[in-house]
PDB file of C-alpha atoms and ligand atoms in Angstrom:
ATOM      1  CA  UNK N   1     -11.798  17.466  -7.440  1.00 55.00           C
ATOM      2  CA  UNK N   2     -13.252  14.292  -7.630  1.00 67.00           C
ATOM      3  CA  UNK N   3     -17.092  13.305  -6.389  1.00 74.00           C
ATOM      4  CA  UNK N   4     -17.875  12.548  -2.834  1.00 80.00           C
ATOM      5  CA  UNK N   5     -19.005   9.376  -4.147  1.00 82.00           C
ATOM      6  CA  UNK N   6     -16.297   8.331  -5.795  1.00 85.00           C
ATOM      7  CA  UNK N   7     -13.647   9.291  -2.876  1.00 89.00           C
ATOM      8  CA  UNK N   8     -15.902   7.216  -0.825  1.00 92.00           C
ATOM      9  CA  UNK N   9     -15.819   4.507  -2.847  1.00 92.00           C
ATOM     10  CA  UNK N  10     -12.200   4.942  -3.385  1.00 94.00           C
ATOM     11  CA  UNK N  11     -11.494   4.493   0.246  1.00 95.00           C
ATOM     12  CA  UNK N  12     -13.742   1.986   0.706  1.00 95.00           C
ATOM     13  CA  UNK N  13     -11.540  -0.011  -1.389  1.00 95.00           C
ATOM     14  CA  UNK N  14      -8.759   0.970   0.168  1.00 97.00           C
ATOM     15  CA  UNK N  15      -9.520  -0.247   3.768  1.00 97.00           C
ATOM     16  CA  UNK N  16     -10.754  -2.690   2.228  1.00 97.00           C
ATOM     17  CA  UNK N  17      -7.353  -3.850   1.039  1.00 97.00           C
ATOM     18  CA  UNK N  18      -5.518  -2.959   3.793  1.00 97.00           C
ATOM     19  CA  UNK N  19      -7.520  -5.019   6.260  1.00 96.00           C
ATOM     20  CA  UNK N  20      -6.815  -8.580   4.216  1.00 97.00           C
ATOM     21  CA  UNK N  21      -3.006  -7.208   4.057  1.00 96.00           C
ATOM     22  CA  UNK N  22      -2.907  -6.738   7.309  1.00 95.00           C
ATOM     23  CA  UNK N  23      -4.879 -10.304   7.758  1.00 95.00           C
ATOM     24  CA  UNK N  24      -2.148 -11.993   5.533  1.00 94.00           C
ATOM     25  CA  UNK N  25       0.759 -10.535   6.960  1.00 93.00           C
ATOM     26  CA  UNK N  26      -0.632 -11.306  10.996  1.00 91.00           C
ATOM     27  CA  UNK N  27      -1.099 -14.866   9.300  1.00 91.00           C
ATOM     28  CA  UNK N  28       2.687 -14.457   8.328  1.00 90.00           C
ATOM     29  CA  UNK N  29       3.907 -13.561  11.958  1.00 87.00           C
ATOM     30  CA  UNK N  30       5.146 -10.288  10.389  1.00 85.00           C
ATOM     31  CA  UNK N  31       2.946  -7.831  12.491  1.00 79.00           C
ATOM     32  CA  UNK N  32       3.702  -6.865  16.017  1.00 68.00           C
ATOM     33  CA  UNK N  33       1.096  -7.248  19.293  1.00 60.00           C
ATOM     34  CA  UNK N  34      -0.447  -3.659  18.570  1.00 63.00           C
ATOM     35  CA  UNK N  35      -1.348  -4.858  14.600  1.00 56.00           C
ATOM     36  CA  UNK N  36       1.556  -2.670  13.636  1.00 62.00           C
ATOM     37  CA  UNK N  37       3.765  -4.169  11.102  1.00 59.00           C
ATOM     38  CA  UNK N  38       6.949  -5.181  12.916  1.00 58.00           C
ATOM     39  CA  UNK N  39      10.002  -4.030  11.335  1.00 55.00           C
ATOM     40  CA  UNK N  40      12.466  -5.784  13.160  1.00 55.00           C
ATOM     41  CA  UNK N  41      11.412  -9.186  12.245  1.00 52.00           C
ATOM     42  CA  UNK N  42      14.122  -9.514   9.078  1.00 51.00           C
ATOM     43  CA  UNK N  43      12.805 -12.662   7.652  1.00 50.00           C
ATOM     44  CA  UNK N  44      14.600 -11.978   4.576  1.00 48.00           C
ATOM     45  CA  UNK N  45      17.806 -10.662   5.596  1.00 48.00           C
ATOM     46  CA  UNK N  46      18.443 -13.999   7.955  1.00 46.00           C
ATOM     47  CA  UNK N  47      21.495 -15.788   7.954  1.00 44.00           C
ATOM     48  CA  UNK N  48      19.691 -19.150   8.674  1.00 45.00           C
ATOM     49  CA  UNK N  49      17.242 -18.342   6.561  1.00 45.00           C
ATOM     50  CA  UNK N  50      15.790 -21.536   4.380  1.00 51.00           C
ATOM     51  CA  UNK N  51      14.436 -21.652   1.192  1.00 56.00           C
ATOM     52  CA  UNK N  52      10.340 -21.858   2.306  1.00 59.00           C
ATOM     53  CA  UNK N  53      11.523 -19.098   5.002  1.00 68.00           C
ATOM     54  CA  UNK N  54      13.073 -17.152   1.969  1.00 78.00           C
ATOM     55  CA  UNK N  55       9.369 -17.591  -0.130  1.00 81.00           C
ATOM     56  CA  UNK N  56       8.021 -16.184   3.249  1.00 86.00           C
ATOM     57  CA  UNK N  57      10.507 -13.519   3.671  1.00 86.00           C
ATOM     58  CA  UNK N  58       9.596 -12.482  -0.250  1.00 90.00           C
ATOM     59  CA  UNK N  59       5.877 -12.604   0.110  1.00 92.00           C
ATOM     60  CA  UNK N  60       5.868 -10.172   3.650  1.00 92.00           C
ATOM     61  CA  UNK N  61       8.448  -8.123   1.740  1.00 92.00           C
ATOM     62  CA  UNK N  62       5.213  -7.678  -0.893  1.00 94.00           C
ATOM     63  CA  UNK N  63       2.357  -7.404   1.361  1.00 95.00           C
ATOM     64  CA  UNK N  64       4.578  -4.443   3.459  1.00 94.00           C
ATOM     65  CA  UNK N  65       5.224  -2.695   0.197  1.00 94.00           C
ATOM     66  CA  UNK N  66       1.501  -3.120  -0.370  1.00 96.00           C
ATOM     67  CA  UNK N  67       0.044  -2.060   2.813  1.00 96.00           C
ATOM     68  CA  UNK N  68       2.533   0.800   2.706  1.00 95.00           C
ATOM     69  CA  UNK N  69       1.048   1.790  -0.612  1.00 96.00           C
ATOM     70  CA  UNK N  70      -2.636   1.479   1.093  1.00 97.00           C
ATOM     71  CA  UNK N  71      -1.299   3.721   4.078  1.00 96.00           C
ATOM     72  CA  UNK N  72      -0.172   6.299   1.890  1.00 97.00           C
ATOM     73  CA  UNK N  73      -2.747   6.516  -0.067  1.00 97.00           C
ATOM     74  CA  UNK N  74      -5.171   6.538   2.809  1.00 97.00           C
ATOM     75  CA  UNK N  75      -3.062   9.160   3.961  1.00 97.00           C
ATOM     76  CA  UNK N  76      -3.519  11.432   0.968  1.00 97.00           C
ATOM     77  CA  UNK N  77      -7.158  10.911   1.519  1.00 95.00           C
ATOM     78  CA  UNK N  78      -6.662  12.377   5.002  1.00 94.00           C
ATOM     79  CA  UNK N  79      -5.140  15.227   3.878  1.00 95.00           C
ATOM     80  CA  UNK N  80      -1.950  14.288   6.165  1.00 96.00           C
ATOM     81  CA  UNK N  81       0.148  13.489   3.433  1.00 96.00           C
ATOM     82  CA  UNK N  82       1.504  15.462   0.349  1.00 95.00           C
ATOM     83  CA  UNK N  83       0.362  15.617  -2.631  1.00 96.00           C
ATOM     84  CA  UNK N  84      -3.299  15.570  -2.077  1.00 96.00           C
ATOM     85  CA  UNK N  85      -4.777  12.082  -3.265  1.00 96.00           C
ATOM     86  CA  UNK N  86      -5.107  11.658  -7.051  1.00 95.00           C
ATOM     87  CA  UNK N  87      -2.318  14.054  -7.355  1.00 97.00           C
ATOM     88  CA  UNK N  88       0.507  12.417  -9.540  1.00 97.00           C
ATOM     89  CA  UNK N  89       3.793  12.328  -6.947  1.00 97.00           C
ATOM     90  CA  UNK N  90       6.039  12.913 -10.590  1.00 97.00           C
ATOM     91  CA  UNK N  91       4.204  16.090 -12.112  1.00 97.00           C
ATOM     92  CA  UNK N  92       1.371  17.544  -9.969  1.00 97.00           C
ATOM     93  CA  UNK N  93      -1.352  16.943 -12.469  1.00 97.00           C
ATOM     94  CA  UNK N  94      -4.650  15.078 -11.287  1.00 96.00           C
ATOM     95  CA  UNK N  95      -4.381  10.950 -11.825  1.00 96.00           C
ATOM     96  CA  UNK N  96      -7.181  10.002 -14.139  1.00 95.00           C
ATOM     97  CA  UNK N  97     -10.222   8.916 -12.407  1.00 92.00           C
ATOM     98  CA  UNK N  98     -10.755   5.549 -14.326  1.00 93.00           C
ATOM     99  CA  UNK N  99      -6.702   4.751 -13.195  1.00 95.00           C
ATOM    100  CA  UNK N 100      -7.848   5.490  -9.786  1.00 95.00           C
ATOM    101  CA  UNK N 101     -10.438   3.100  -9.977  1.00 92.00           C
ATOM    102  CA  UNK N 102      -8.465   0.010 -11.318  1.00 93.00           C
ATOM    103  CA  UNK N 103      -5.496   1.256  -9.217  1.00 94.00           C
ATOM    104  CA  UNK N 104      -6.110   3.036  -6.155  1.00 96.00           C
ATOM    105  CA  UNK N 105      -3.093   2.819  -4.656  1.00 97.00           C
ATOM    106  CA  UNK N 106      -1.588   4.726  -7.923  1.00 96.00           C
ATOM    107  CA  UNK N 107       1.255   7.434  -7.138  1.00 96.00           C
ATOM    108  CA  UNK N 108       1.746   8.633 -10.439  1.00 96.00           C
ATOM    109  CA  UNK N 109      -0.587   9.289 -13.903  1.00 97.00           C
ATOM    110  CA  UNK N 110      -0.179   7.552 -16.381  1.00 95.00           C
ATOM    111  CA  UNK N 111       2.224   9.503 -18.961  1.00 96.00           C
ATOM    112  CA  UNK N 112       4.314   9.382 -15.768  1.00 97.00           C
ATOM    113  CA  UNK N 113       4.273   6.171 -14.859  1.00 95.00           C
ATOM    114  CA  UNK N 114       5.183   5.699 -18.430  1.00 94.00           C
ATOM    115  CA  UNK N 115       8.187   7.467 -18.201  1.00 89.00           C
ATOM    116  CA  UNK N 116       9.514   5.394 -15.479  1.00 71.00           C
TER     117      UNK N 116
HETATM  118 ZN1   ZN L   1       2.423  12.749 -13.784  1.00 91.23          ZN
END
């Protein structure tokens, strides 16, 4: 179990990250009136879809698949999602604190993330 301290900073970081997502991807037209992200709005998938609106489509794509990271990982730090946070998703054994640090969002350790 990690330190208070260091969960604190840990999710610090995290709502840290998810608040300049969120910022990018309001600036992007991709969230909906509540601040949700809006789902429906298929910037990639469009048939008249131009080549800036493609770049756009690409870069919400990213920030979604970020922020989802973030929420998951916040999550974990809730307790209201499996495994507990610093858990690796792959084999169960704690994440090293130091990958934590330089990757909060991490899902697996590293030998796992390793192995693909
Ligand atoms: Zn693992």
């Amino acid at each position: 179990m990690m330190a208070d301290t260091g969960v604190a900073a840990l999710r610090n970081a995290l709502e840290t990250e998810r608040a300049a997502l969120r910022r990018e991807l309001n600036e992007l037209g991709a969230l909906d009136g509540t601040g949700a992200l809006d789902y429906d709005a298929n910037f990639a998938d469009s048939s008249q879809v131009n080549a800036e609106r493609g770049e756009t489509g690409a870069l919400v794509a990213k920030l979604r698949s970020g922020l989802d990271d973030v929420e998951l990982a916040l999550a974990k730090l809730d307790g209201t999602a499996t495994p507990a946070y610093g858990i690796c998703e792959r084999c169960g054994q704690p994440i090293a604190e130091a990958r934590l640090e330089a990757m909060p969002t991490a899902r697996r350790c590293v030998t796992c993330s390793a192995a693909g």
